[in-house]
mmCIF file of C-alpha atoms in Angstrom:
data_model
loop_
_atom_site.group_PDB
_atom_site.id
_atom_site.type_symbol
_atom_site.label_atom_id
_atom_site.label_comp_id
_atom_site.label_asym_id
_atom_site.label_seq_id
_atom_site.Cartn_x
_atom_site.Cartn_y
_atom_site.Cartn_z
ATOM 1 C CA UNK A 182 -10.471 15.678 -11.604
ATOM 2 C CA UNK A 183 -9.487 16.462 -15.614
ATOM 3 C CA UNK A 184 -6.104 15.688 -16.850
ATOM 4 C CA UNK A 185 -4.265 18.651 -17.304
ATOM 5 C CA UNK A 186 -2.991 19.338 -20.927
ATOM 6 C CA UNK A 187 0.504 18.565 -21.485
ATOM 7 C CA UNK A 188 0.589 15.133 -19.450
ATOM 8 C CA UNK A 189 1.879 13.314 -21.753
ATOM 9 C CA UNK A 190 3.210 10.516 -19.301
ATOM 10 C CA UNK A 191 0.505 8.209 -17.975
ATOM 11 C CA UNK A 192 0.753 5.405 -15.204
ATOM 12 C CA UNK A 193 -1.129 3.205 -12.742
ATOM 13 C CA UNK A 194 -0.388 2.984 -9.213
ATOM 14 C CA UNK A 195 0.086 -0.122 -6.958
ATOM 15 C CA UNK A 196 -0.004 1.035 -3.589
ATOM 16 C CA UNK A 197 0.827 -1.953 -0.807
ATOM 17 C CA UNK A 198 -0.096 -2.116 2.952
ATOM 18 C CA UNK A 199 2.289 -2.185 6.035
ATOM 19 C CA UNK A 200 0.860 -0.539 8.561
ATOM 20 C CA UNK A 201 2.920 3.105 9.551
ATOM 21 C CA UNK A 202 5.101 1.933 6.679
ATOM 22 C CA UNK A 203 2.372 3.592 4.720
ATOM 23 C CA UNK A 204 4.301 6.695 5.843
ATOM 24 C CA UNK A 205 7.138 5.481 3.169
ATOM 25 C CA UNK A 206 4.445 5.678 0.060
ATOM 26 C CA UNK A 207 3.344 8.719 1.521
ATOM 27 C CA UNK A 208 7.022 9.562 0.352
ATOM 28 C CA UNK A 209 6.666 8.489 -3.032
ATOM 29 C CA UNK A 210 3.251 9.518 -3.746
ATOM 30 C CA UNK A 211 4.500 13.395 -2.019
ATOM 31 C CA UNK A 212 7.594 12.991 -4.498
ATOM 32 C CA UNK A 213 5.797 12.251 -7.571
ATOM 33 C CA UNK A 214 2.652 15.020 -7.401
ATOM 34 C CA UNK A 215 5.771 17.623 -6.688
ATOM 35 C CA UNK A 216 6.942 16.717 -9.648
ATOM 36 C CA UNK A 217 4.066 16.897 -11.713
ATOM 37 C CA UNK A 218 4.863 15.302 -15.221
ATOM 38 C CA UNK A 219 2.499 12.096 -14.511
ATOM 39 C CA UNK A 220 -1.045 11.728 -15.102
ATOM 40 C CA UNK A 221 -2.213 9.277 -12.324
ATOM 41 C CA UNK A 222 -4.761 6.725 -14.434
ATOM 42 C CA UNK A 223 -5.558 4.838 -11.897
ATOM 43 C CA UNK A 224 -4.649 3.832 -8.375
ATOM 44 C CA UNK A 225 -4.848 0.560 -6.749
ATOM 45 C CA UNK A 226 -4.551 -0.020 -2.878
ATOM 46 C CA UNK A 227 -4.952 -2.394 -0.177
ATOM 47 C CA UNK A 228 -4.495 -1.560 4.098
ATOM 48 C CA UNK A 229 -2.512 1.320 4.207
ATOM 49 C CA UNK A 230 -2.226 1.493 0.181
ATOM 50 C CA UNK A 231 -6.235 2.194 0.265
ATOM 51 C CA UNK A 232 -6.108 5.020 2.807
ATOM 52 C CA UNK A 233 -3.194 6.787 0.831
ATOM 53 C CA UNK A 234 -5.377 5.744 -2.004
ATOM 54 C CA UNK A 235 -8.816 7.490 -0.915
ATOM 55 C CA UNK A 236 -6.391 10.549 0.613
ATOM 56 C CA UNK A 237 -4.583 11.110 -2.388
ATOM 57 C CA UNK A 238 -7.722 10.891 -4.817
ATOM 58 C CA UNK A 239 -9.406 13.446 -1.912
ATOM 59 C CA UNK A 240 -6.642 15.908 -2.551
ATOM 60 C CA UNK A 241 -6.103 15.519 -6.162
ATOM 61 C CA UNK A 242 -10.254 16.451 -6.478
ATOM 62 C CA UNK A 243 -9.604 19.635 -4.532
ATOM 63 C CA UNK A 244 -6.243 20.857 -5.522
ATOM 64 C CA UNK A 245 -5.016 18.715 -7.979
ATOM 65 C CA UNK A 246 -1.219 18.221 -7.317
ATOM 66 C CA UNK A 247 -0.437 20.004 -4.341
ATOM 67 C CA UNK A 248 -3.592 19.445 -3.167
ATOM 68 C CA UNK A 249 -2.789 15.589 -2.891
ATOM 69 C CA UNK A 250 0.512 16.274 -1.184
ATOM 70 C CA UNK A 251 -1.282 18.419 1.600
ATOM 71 C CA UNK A 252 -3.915 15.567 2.333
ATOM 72 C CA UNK A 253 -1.743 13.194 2.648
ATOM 73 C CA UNK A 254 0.722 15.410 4.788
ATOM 74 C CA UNK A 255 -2.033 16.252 7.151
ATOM 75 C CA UNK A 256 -3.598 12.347 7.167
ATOM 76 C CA UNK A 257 -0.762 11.378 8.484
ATOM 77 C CA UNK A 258 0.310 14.184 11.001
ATOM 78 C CA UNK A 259 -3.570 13.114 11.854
ATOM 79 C CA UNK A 260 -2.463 9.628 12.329
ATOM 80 C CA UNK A 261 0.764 10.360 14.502
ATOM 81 C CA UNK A 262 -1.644 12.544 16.443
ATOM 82 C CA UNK A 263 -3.792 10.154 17.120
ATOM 83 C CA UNK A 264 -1.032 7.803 18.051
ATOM 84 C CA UNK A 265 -0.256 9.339 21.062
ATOM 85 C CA UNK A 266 -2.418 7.732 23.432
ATOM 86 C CA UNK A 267 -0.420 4.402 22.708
ATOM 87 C CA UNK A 268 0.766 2.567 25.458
ATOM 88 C CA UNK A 269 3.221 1.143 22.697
ATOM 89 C CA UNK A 270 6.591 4.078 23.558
ATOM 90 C CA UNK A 271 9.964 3.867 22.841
ATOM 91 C CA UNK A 272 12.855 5.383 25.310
ATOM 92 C CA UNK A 273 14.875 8.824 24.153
ATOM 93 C CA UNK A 274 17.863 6.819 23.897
ATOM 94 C CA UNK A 275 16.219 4.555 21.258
ATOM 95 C CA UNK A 276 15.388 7.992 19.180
ATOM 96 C CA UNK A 277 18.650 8.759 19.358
ATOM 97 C CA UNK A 278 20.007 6.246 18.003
ATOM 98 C CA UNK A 279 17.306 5.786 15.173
ATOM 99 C CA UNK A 280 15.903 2.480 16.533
ATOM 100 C CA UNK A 281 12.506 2.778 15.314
ATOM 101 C CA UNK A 282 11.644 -1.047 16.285
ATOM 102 C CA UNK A 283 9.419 -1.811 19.177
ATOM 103 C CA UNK A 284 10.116 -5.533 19.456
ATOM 104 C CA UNK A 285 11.715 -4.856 22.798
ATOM 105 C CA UNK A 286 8.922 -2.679 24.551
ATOM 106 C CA UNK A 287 7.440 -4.128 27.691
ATOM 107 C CA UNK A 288 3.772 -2.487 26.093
ATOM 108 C CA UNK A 289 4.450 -4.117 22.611
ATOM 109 C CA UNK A 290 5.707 -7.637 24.225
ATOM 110 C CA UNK A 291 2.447 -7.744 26.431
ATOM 111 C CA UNK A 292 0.314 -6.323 22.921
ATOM 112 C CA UNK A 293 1.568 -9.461 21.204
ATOM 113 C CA UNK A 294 0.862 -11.928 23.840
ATOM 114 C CA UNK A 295 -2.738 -10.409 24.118
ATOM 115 C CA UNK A 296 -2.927 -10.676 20.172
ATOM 116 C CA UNK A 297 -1.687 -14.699 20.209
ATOM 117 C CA UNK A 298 -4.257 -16.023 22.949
ATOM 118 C CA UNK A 299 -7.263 -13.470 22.957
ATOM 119 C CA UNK A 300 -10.141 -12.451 20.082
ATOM 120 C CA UNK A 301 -10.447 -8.654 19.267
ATOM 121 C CA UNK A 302 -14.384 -9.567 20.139
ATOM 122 C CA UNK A 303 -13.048 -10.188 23.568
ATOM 123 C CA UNK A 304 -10.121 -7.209 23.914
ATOM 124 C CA UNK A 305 -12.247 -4.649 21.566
ATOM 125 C CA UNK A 306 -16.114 -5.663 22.360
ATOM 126 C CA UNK A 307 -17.066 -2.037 21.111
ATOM 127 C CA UNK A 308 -14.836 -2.409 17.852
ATOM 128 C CA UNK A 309 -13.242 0.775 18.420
ATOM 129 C CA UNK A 310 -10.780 1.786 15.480
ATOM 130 C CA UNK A 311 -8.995 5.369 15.185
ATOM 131 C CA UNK A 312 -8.514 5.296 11.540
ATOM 132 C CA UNK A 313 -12.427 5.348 11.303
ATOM 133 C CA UNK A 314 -12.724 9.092 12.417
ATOM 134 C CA UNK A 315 -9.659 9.860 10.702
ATOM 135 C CA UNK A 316 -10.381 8.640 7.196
ATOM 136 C CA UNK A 317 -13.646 10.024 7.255
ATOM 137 C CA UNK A 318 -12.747 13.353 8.396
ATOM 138 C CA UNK A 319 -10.131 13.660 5.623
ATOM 139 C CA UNK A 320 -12.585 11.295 2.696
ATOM 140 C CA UNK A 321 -15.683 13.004 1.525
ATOM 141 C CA UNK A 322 -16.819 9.216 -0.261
ATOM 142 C CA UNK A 323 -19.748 10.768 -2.537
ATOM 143 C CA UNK A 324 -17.069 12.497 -4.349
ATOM 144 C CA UNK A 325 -14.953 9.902 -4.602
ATOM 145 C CA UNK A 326 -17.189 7.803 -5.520
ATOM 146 C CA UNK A 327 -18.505 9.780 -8.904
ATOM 147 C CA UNK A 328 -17.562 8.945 -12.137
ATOM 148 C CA UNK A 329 -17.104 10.311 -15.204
ATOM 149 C CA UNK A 330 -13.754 11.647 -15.482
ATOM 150 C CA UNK A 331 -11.810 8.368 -16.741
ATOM 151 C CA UNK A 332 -10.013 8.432 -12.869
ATOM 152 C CA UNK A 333 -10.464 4.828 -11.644
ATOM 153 C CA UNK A 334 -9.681 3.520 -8.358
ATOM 154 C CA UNK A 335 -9.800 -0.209 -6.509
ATOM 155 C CA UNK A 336 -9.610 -1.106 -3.250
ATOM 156 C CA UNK A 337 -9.126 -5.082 -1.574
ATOM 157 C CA UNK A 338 -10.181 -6.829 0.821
ATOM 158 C CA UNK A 339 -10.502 -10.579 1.843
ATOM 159 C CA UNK A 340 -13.470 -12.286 1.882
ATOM 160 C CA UNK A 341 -13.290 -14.205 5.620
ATOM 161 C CA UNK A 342 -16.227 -16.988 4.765
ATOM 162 C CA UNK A 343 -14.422 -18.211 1.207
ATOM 163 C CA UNK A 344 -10.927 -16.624 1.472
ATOM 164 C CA UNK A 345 -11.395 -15.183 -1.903
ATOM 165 C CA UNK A 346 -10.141 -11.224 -2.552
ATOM 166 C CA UNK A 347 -13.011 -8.475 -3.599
ATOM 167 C CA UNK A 348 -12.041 -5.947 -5.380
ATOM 168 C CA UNK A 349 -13.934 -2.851 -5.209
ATOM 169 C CA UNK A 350 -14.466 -0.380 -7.614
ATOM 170 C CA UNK A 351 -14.733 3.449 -7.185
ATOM 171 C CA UNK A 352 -18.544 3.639 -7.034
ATOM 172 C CA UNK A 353 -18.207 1.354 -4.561
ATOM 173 C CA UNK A 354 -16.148 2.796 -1.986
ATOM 174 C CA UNK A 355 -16.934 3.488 1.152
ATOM 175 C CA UNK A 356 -15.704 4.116 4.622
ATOM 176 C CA UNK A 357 -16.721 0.509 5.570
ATOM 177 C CA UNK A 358 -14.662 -0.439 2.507
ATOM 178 C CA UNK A 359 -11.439 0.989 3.374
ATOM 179 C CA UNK A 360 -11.701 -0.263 6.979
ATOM 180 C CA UNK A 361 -12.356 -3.809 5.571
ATOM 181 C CA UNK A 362 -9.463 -3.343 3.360
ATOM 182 C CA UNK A 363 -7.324 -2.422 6.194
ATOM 183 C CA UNK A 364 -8.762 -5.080 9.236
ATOM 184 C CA UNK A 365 -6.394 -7.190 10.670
ATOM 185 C CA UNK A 366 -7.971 -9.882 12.187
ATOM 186 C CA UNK A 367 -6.230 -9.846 15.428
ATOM 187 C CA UNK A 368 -6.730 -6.439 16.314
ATOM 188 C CA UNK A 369 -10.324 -5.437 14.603
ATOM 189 C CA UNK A 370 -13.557 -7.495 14.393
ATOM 190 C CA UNK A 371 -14.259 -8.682 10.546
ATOM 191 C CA UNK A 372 -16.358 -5.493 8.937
ATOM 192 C CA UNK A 373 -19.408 -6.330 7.801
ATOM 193 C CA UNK A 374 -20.307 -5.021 3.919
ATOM 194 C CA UNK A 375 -23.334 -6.110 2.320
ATOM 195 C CA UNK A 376 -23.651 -9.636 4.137
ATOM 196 C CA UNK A 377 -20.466 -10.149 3.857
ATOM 197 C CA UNK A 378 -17.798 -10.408 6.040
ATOM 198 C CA UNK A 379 -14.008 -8.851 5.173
ATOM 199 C CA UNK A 380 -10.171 -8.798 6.681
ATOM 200 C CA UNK A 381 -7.261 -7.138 5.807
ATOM 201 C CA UNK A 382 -6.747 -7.205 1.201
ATOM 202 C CA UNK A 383 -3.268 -7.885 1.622
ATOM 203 C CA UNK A 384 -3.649 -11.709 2.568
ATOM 204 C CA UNK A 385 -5.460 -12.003 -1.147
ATOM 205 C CA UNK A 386 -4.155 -9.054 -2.944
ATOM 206 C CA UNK A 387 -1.479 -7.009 -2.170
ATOM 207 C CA UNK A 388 -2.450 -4.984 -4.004
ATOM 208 C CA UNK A 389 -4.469 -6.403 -7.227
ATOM 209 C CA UNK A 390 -2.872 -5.235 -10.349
ATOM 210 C CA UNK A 391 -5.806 -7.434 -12.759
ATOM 211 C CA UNK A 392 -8.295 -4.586 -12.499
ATOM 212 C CA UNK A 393 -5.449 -2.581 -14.522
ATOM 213 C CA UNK A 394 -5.604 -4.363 -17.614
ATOM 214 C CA UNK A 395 -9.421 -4.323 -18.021
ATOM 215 C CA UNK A 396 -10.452 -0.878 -16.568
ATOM 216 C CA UNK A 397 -7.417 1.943 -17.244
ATOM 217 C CA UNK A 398 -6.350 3.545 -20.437
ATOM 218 C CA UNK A 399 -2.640 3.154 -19.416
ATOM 219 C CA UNK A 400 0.122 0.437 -19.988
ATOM 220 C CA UNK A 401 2.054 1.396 -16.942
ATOM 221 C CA UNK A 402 2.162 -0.180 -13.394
ATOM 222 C CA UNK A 403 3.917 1.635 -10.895
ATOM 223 C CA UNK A 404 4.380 -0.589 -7.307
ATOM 224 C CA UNK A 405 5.616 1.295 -4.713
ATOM 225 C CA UNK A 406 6.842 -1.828 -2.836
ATOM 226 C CA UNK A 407 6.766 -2.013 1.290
ATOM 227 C CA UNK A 408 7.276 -5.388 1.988
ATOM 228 C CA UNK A 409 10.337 -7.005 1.582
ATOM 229 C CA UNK A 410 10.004 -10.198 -1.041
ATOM 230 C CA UNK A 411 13.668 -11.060 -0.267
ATOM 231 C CA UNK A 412 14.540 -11.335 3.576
ATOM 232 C CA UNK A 413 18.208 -12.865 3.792
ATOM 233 C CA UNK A 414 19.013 -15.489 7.120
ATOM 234 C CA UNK A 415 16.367 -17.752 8.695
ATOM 235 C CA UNK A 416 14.487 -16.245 11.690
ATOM 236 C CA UNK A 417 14.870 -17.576 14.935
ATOM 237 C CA UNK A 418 12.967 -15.777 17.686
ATOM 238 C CA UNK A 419 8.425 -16.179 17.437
ATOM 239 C CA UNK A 420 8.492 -12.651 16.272
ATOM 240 C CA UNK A 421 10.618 -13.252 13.834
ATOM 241 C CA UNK A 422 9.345 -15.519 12.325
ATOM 242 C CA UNK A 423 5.806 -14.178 12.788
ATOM 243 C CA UNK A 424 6.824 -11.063 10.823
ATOM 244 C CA UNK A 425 8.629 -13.362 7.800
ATOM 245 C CA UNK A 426 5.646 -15.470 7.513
ATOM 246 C CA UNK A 427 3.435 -12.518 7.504
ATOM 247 C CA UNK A 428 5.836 -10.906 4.347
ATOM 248 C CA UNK A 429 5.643 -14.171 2.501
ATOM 249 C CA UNK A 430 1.715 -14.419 2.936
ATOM 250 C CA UNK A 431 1.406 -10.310 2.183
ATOM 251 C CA UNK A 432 3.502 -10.791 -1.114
ATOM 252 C CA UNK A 433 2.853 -14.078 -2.738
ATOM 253 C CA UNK A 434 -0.778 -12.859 -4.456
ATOM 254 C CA UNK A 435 1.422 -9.733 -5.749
ATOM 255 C CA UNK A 436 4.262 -12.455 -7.041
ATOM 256 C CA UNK A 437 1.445 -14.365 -8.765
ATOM 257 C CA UNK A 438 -0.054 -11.570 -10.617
ATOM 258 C CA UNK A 439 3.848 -10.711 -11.387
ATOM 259 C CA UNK A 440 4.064 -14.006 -12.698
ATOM 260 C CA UNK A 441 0.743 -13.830 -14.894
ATOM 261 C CA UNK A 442 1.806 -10.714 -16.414
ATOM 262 C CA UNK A 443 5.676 -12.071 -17.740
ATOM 263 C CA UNK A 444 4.296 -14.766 -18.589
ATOM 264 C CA UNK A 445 1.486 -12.614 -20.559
ATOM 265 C CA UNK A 446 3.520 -10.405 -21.914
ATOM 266 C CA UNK A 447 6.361 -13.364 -23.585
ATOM 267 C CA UNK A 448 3.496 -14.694 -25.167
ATOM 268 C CA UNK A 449 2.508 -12.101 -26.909
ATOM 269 C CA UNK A 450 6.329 -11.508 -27.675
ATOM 270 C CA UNK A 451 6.598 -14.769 -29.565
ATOM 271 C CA UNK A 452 3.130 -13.653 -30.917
ATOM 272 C CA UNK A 453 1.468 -16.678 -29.666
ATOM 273 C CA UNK A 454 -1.229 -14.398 -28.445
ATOM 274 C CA UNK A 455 -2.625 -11.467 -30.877
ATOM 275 C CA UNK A 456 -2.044 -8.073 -29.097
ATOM 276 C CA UNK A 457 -5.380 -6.980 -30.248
ATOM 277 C CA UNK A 458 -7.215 -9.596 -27.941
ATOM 278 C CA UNK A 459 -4.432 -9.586 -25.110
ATOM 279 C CA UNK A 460 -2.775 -6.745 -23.382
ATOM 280 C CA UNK A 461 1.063 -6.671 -22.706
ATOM 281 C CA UNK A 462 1.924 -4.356 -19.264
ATOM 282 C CA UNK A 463 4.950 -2.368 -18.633
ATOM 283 C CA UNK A 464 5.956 -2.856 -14.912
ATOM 284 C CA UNK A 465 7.709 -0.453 -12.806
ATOM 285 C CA UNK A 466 8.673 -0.625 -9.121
ATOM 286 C CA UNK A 467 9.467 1.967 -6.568
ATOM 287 C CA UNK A 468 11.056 0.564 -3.380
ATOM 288 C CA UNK A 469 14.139 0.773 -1.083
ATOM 289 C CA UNK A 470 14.668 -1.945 0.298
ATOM 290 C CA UNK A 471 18.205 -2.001 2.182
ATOM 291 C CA UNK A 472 16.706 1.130 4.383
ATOM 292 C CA UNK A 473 13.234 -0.690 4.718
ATOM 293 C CA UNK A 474 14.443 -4.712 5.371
ATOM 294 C CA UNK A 475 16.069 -3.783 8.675
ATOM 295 C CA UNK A 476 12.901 -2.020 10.420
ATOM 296 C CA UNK A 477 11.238 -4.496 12.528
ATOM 297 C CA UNK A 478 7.549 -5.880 12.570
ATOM 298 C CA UNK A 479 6.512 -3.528 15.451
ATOM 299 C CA UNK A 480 7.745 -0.347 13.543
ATOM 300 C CA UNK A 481 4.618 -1.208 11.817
ATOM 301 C CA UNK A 482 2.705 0.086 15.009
ATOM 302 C CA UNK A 483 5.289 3.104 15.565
ATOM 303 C CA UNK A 484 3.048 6.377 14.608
ATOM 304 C CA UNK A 485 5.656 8.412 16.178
ATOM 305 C CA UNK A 486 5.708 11.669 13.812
ATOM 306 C CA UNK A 487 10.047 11.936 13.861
ATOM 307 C CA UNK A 488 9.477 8.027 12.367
ATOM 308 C CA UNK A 489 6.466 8.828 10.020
ATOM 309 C CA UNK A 490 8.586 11.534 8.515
ATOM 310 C CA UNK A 491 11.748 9.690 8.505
ATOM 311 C CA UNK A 492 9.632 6.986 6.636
ATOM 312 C CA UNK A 493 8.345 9.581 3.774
ATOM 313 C CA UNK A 494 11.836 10.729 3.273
ATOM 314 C CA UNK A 495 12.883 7.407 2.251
ATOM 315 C CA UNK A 496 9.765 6.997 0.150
ATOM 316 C CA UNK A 497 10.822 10.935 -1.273
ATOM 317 C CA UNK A 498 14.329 10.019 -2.133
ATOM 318 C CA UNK A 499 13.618 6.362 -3.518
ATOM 319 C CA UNK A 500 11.406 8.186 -5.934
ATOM 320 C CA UNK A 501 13.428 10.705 -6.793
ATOM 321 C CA UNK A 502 16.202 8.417 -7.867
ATOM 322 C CA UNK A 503 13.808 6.639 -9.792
ATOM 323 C CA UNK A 504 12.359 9.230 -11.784
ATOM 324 C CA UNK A 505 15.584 10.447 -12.400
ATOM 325 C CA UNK A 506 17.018 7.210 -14.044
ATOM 326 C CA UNK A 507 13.690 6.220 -15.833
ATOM 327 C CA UNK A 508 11.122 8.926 -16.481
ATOM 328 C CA UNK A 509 11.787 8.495 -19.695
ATOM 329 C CA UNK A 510 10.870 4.967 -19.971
ATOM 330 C CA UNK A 511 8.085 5.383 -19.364
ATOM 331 C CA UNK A 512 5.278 4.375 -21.723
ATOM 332 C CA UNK A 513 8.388 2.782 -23.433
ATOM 333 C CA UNK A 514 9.801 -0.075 -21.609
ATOM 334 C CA UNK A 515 9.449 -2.059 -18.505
ATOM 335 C CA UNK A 516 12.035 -1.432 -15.856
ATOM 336 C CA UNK A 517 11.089 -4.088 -13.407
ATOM 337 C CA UNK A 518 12.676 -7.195 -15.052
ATOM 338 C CA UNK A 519 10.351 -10.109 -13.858
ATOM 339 C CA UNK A 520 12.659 -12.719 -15.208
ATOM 340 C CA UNK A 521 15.927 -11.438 -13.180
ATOM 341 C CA UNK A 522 13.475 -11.127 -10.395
ATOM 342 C CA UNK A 523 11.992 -14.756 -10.600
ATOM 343 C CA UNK A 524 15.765 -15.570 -10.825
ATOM 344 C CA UNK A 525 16.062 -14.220 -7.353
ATOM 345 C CA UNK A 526 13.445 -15.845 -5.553
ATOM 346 C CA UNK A 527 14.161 -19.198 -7.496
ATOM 347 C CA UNK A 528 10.571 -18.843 -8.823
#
């Protein structure tokens, strides 16, 4: 996977999870290889980040640009394929109307219930998980794996025994890692990598942005941002509030590595720190959130195709108008501004 001459615009990408709103970095990701001016340095991921992750870096090995958009087109046609079988539906009226929540679904009420009093060891003895066959029919893992070509990729998980994240490295990656990246504890049985036992990356790293500083060539992050950090009114029903906890617990390691890096980068601004030993980061952030805050907790679930698409056209459009307004800034300037959004949260 060589960079192409002419390139000249480098950046690191810092892909979250959220379930099928994977389908709206799917968007983003499709948006930026159509465009082609960016080399991609390096890609972070976690739950669904890591599967666009491992799909994109696929593609990008067999057909460079375009050859990333069709994987990831096709993974996730693959996913809302396999989604079928769901007893989790939605009525035609609902379609119509462009209510892509679940929360009201007799299937997805009783789902819930299951999830709050029973194990996945007792409702999924066998372990069975459909993104298993899926990633591995669209992942060939020795190639990813390889090195040599200055294309570095990470991958998180959370350690279940000390709570700690791992990040993995390229020659690392496996199936088992993605799968540990993306278990959720209530629906998948801990997996199992060398003796050690992992859930879902996002409760310690979502995703990790440290590996950036000491392992890529380029000054750039680029988040493309799922979860809401910002959720006005207080939530009142269990679900609810089970999704806004779940937000705040999936976002507060990203808002402490935020935090690190401002904090970083103002030191070595007042030149407290040398800037030969320390490295200042330009952060960027792809996200859209008055079109993503609204969709409920079970639209996390929904692998309807109709949604998946609608998803990616967000994710399309959100980085359209952000290449348009700050292409040029990048390698330049920072267009996240961490203090204003400290300021925000009261942080």
């Amino acid at each position: 996977m060589a960079k192409r001459r002419g390139l000249t615009k480098s950046v690191n990408l810092a892909l979250q999870g959220g379930g099928a709103h994977g389908a709206f970095t799917w968007g983003v990701l499709d948006k930026l290889f159509e465009d082609d001016r960016i080399w991609i340095q390096s890609i972070s991921g976690t739950s669904a980040g890591a599967m666009n992750a491992v799909v994109a870096a696929q593609g990008m090995y067999d057909g460079r640009a375009q050859g990333a958009r069709d994987s990831l087109r096709a993974f996730w046609k693959a996913v809302s394929d396999a989604g079928r079988s769901s007893p989790i539906k939605r009525s035609p009226l609902d379609m119509l109307m462009g209510n892509w929540s679940l929360d009201m679904s007799p299937s997805y009420l009783m789902l819930d219930i299951m999830n709050r009093v029973s194990s996945p060891y007792q409702t999924n003895p066998f372990n069975l998980n459909p993104m298993s066959d899926i990633v591995e029919r669209f992942v060939d893992f020795d190639k990813i794996s390889a090195a040599g070509d200055g294309f570095t990729l990470f991958l998180s998980a959370t350690n279940v025994e000390t709570g700690r994240i791992r990040v993995f490295e390229r020659k690392e990656i496996t199936l088992d890692v993605v799968l540990a990246s993306a278990c959720l504890p209530f629906m998948f049985h801990a997996v199992e990598i060398d003796g050690e036992h992992y859930w879902d990356g996002g409760y310690t790293g979502n995703p990790a942005l440290s590996p950036f500083a000491k392992n890529s060539d380029s000054d750039d992050i680029m988040i493309v941002q799922i979860n809401p950090v910002v959720r006005p009114g207080v939530p009142k029903t269990a679900q609810e509030i089970l999704n806004r906890v779940n937000e705040i617990s999936f976002n507060s390691s990203l808002l402490r590595e935020l935090r690190s890096i401002r904090d970083m980068n103002a030191l070595i601004d007042a030149g407290e720190l040398s800037p030969k030993k320390h490295r200042a980061m330009r952060v960027h952030m792809i996200e859209a959130r008055k079109k993503m805050r609204p969709l409920g907790a079970s639209s996390k679930l929904n692998a309807e195709w109709a949604f998946l698409e609608h998803l990616c056209a967000i994710g399309r459009d959100a980085a359209g108008t952000w290449l348009a307004n700050h292409f040029d800034d990048l390698g330049a300037t920072s267009t996240l501004d961490l203090d204003e959004m400290f300021a925000e949260i009261g942080a």
